[in-house]
Amino acid sequence: MNVEIASLQGELVRALGGAVATSSLLGVPLGHNSSFLQGPAFAPPRIREAIWCGSTNSSTEEGKDLKDPRVLTDVGDVPIQELRDCSVDDERLMSVIGESVKLVMEEAPLRPLVLGGDHSISFPVIRAVSEKLGGPVDVLHIDAHPDNYDAFEGNIYSHASSFARVMEGDYVRRLLQVGLRTITPEGRAQAKKFGVEQYEMRTFSKDRPFLENLKLGEGVKGVYISIDVDCLDPAFAPGVSHIEPGGLSFRDVLNILHNLQGDVVAGDVVEFNPQRDTVDGMTAMVAAKLVRELAAKISK
């Protein structure tokens, strides 16, 4: 039943005369794998609202217009709560998320841009993208945390374990993690085990020239970008569950995105928590702008 619901949402694209956009918004309102607060489950509608807020216009910084039907479409949300109400467990839920992503990718040239939700969703999305494209991708992961615990608090699908699950398969060639500022001994050991390239905030000034001139995806199926909103210093984005001072500025993140050379085939923006967004919806607008600029990067 769940795939049929997602299929009906996908039909919205076809009903408009066929898929002509590249970036396709897909909401995954999942929050129960958060280790602290479950508020990210409420993020997708708030991000959509902010994307089209009348306080700004539909142009991105690189000159693409989100109202251009070649740039962006929206296929709705995976019905997470309905599935959980039917006692669907996490293993099956991850499969449903992946099936929904593959369904989006069936309608060429759509490329999924996923609205989280907590960071546990990145595992099924990256897995599905890799399987659908028929090979590994390079992943740029921008976050305060490496999210690579083997099983955080006993949960293998925790949002703090998503990239351990990703790296256990053959879905990723290179994983670059940028913006890190709370790496535990296990986080360092896991990075060494999986060959992850970790770039911490304490050395960002030294690493900046490299990070603002990345070239990824050659020899694999493309580049996946995962942005946890808490990668930003909380001065820029207070509406997150895990407030970690000392992060990236918003312009730092945009410089990394805009200058990246590579074929971006999919991405996600996760961990915005509307329940903590107390400054006149500021973090919603921040998350929306990340989505807007990522959509422009994905679109051809």
CSV table of C-alpha atoms in Angstrom, one decimal, residues 39-264:
chain,number,residue,atom,x,y,z
A,39,GLY,CA,10.9,17.6,16.2
A,40,PRO,CA,12.5,17.1,12.8
A,41,ALA,CA,9.5,15.0,11.8
A,42,PHE,CA,7.6,18.3,11.5
A,43,ALA,CA,10.1,19.9,9.2
A,44,PRO,CA,9.1,19.2,5.6
A,45,PRO,CA,5.9,21.4,5.5
A,46,ARG,CA,7.7,24.2,7.2
A,47,ILE,CA,10.6,24.1,4.7
A,48,ARG,CA,8.1,24.1,1.8
A,49,GLU,CA,6.3,27.0,3.3
A,50,ALA,CA,9.6,28.9,3.7
A,51,ILE,CA,10.8,28.1,0.1
A,52,TRP,CA,7.8,29.9,-1.3
A,53,CYS,CA,7.6,32.7,1.3
A,54,GLY,CA,6.6,36.0,-0.1
A,55,SER,CA,9.5,37.7,1.7
A,56,THR,CA,11.9,36.6,-1.0
A,57,ASN,CA,11.7,35.7,-4.6
A,58,SER,CA,12.2,32.4,-6.5
A,59,SER,CA,15.6,33.1,-7.9
A,60,THR,CA,18.7,31.3,-6.6
A,61,GLU,CA,22.1,32.8,-6.2
A,62,GLU,CA,23.3,31.0,-9.3
A,63,GLY,CA,20.5,32.5,-11.4
A,64,LYS,CA,18.1,29.6,-11.6
A,65,ASP,CA,14.4,30.3,-11.0
A,66,LEU,CA,12.6,27.7,-8.8
A,67,LYS,CA,9.4,28.5,-10.7
A,68,ASP,CA,11.0,27.3,-13.9
A,69,PRO,CA,9.4,23.8,-14.5
A,70,ARG,CA,12.8,22.6,-15.7
A,71,VAL,CA,14.3,23.2,-12.3
A,72,LEU,CA,12.0,22.0,-9.5
A,73,THR,CA,9.0,19.8,-8.9
A,74,ASP,CA,7.5,18.3,-5.7
A,75,VAL,CA,6.1,14.8,-5.3
A,76,GLY,CA,5.0,15.1,-1.7
A,77,ASP,CA,5.8,13.1,1.4
A,78,VAL,CA,6.4,9.5,2.2
A,79,PRO,CA,3.6,8.6,4.6
A,80,ILE,CA,5.8,7.8,7.6
A,81,GLN,CA,3.3,8.2,10.4
A,82,GLU,CA,0.7,6.2,8.6
A,83,LEU,CA,3.2,3.4,8.1
A,84,ARG,CA,4.2,3.5,11.8
A,85,ASP,CA,0.5,3.4,12.8
A,86,CYS,CA,0.4,0.1,10.9
A,87,SER,CA,3.2,-1.2,12.9
A,88,VAL,CA,5.8,-1.1,10.1
A,89,ASP,CA,9.2,-1.7,11.7
A,90,ASP,CA,12.3,0.4,10.9
A,91,GLU,CA,13.9,-2.2,8.6
A,92,ARG,CA,10.8,-2.2,6.4
A,93,LEU,CA,10.4,1.6,6.8
A,94,MET,CA,13.9,2.1,5.5
A,95,SER,CA,13.0,-0.1,2.5
A,96,VAL,CA,9.9,2.0,1.8
A,97,ILE,CA,11.9,5.2,1.9
A,98,GLY,CA,14.3,3.7,-0.6
A,99,GLU,CA,11.5,2.4,-2.8
A,100,SER,CA,10.0,5.9,-2.9
A,101,VAL,CA,13.3,7.4,-3.9
A,102,LYS,CA,13.7,4.9,-6.7
A,103,LEU,CA,10.2,5.7,-7.8
A,104,VAL,CA,11.1,9.4,-8.2
A,105,MET,CA,14.2,8.4,-10.2
A,106,GLU,CA,12.0,6.3,-12.6
A,107,GLU,CA,10.7,9.5,-14.1
A,108,ALA,CA,13.7,10.8,-15.9
A,109,PRO,CA,15.3,13.3,-15.4
A,110,LEU,CA,14.1,13.6,-11.8
A,111,ARG,CA,16.8,13.6,-9.1
A,112,PRO,CA,15.6,13.3,-5.5
A,113,LEU,CA,16.1,16.2,-3.1
A,114,VAL,CA,14.9,14.9,0.2
A,115,LEU,CA,13.5,17.0,3.0
A,116,GLY,CA,14.1,15.4,6.4
A,117,GLY,CA,13.3,14.4,9.0
A,118,ASP,CA,16.2,13.2,11.1
A,119,HIS,CA,19.5,12.1,9.7
A,120,SER,CA,18.6,8.4,9.8
A,121,ILE,CA,16.9,8.9,6.4
A,122,SER,CA,20.2,9.4,4.6
A,123,PHE,CA,21.0,5.7,4.8
A,124,PRO,CA,18.0,4.5,2.8
A,125,VAL,CA,18.2,7.4,0.4
A,126,ILE,CA,21.9,7.0,-0.4
A,127,ARG,CA,21.5,3.2,-0.7
A,128,ALA,CA,18.6,3.7,-3.1
A,129,VAL,CA,20.4,6.2,-5.2
A,130,SER,CA,23.4,4.0,-5.5
A,131,GLU,CA,21.3,0.9,-6.4
A,132,LYS,CA,19.2,2.8,-8.9
A,133,LEU,CA,22.3,4.3,-10.6
A,134,GLY,CA,24.1,0.9,-10.6
A,135,GLY,CA,27.2,1.9,-8.6
A,136,PRO,CA,28.8,3.9,-5.8
A,137,VAL,CA,28.6,7.7,-5.4
A,138,ASP,CA,30.9,10.2,-3.6
A,139,VAL,CA,29.2,11.8,-0.6
A,140,LEU,CA,29.7,15.3,0.8
A,141,HIS,CA,28.3,15.2,4.3
A,142,ILE,CA,28.2,18.6,6.0
A,143,ASP,CA,27.4,18.3,9.7
A,144,ALA,CA,28.5,19.0,13.3
A,145,HIS,CA,28.6,15.3,14.0
A,146,PRO,CA,30.0,12.3,12.0
A,147,ASP,CA,26.8,10.1,12.7
A,148,ASN,CA,28.9,7.0,12.4
A,149,TYR,CA,28.2,5.1,15.7
A,150,ASP,CA,27.9,1.4,15.1
A,151,ALA,CA,24.6,1.4,17.0
A,152,PHE,CA,23.8,4.5,19.1
A,153,GLU,CA,22.0,3.6,22.3
A,154,GLY,CA,21.4,0.2,20.8
A,155,ASN,CA,19.6,1.5,17.7
A,156,ILE,CA,21.3,0.5,14.4
A,157,TYR,CA,19.0,3.0,12.6
A,158,SER,CA,19.7,5.9,14.9
A,159,HIS,CA,20.3,9.3,13.3
A,160,ALA,CA,23.7,9.0,14.9
A,161,SER,CA,24.5,5.7,13.1
A,162,SER,CA,23.3,6.5,9.5
A,163,PHE,CA,26.8,6.8,8.0
A,164,ALA,CA,28.0,3.6,9.6
A,165,ARG,CA,25.1,1.9,7.7
A,166,VAL,CA,26.0,3.7,4.5
A,167,MET,CA,29.6,2.7,4.6
A,168,GLU,CA,28.9,-0.9,5.4
A,169,GLY,CA,27.6,-1.4,1.9
A,170,ASP,CA,29.1,-0.7,-1.5
A,171,TYR,CA,27.2,2.5,-2.0
A,172,VAL,CA,29.9,5.1,-1.5
A,173,ARG,CA,33.5,5.4,-2.8
A,174,ARG,CA,34.5,8.6,-0.9
A,175,LEU,CA,32.8,10.1,2.2
A,176,LEU,CA,33.9,13.6,3.1
A,177,GLN,CA,32.5,15.0,6.4
A,178,VAL,CA,32.8,18.8,6.8
A,179,GLY,CA,32.0,21.0,9.8
A,180,LEU,CA,32.7,18.4,12.5
A,181,ARG,CA,33.2,19.6,16.0
A,182,THR,CA,32.2,16.8,18.4
A,183,ILE,CA,33.9,13.6,17.4
A,184,THR,CA,34.1,10.9,20.0
A,185,PRO,CA,36.8,8.2,20.1
A,186,GLU,CA,34.3,5.8,18.5
A,187,GLY,CA,33.7,8.4,15.8
A,188,ARG,CA,37.4,8.6,15.0
A,189,ALA,CA,37.8,4.8,15.1
A,190,GLN,CA,34.8,4.3,12.8
A,191,ALA,CA,36.2,6.9,10.3
A,192,LYS,CA,39.5,5.1,10.2
A,193,LYS,CA,37.7,1.8,9.7
A,194,PHE,CA,35.7,3.0,6.8
A,195,GLY,CA,38.3,5.4,5.3
A,196,VAL,CA,36.2,8.5,5.9
A,197,GLU,CA,37.8,11.9,5.2
A,198,GLN,CA,36.9,14.1,8.2
A,199,TYR,CA,37.4,17.9,8.3
A,200,GLU,CA,36.9,19.5,11.7
A,201,MET,CA,36.0,23.1,12.5
A,202,ARG,CA,39.2,23.6,14.5
A,203,THR,CA,41.2,23.3,11.3
A,204,PHE,CA,38.6,24.9,8.9
A,205,SER,CA,40.7,28.0,8.2
A,206,LYS,CA,43.5,25.8,7.0
A,207,ASP,CA,41.2,23.4,5.1
A,208,ARG,CA,39.1,26.2,3.5
A,209,PRO,CA,41.0,26.4,0.2
A,210,PHE,CA,40.6,22.7,-0.4
A,211,LEU,CA,37.0,22.5,0.8
A,212,GLU,CA,35.9,25.5,-1.3
A,213,ASN,CA,37.4,23.9,-4.5
A,214,LEU,CA,36.2,20.3,-4.3
A,215,LYS,CA,36.1,18.1,-7.3
A,216,LEU,CA,34.1,14.9,-6.7
A,217,GLY,CA,32.3,12.1,-8.6
A,218,GLU,CA,34.8,11.3,-11.4
A,219,GLY,CA,34.8,7.6,-12.0
A,220,VAL,CA,31.6,6.9,-10.0
A,221,LYS,CA,27.9,7.6,-10.6
A,222,GLY,CA,28.0,11.2,-9.3
A,223,VAL,CA,27.9,13.2,-6.1
A,224,TYR,CA,25.4,13.0,-3.2
A,225,ILE,CA,25.2,16.0,-0.8
A,226,SER,CA,23.8,15.6,2.7
A,227,ILE,CA,23.4,18.8,4.8
A,228,ASP,CA,22.5,18.6,8.5
A,229,VAL,CA,21.3,22.1,9.5
A,230,ASP,CA,23.3,21.9,12.7
A,231,CYS,CA,26.5,22.1,10.6
A,232,LEU,CA,25.9,25.8,10.9
A,233,ASP,CA,26.8,27.8,14.0
A,234,PRO,CA,23.7,28.2,16.1
A,235,ALA,CA,23.9,31.9,15.6
A,236,PHE,CA,22.7,31.2,12.0
A,237,ALA,CA,20.4,28.3,12.8
A,238,PRO,CA,19.1,28.0,16.3
A,239,GLY,CA,16.2,25.7,15.4
A,240,VAL,CA,18.0,22.4,15.7
A,241,SER,CA,17.9,19.6,18.3
A,242,HIS,CA,21.6,19.4,18.9
A,243,ILE,CA,23.0,23.0,19.4
A,244,GLU,CA,26.7,22.9,18.9
A,245,PRO,CA,28.6,26.2,19.0
A,246,GLY,CA,31.6,26.9,16.8
A,247,GLY,CA,30.1,25.9,13.4
A,248,LEU,CA,30.2,27.0,9.8
A,249,SER,CA,28.7,30.3,8.7
A,250,PHE,CA,25.9,30.2,6.1
A,251,ARG,CA,28.3,31.7,3.5
A,252,ASP,CA,30.9,29.0,4.3
A,253,VAL,CA,28.4,26.3,3.3
A,254,LEU,CA,27.2,28.2,0.2
A,255,ASN,CA,30.8,28.7,-0.9
A,256,ILE,CA,31.4,24.9,-0.6
A,257,LEU,CA,28.2,24.1,-2.5
A,258,HIS,CA,28.6,26.7,-5.3
A,259,ASN,CA,32.3,25.9,-6.0
A,260,LEU,CA,31.9,22.1,-5.9
A,261,GLN,CA,32.7,20.5,-9.3
A,262,GLY,CA,30.8,17.3,-10.0
A,263,ASP,CA,27.5,15.9,-11.1
A,264,VAL,CA,25.2,16.2,-8.1
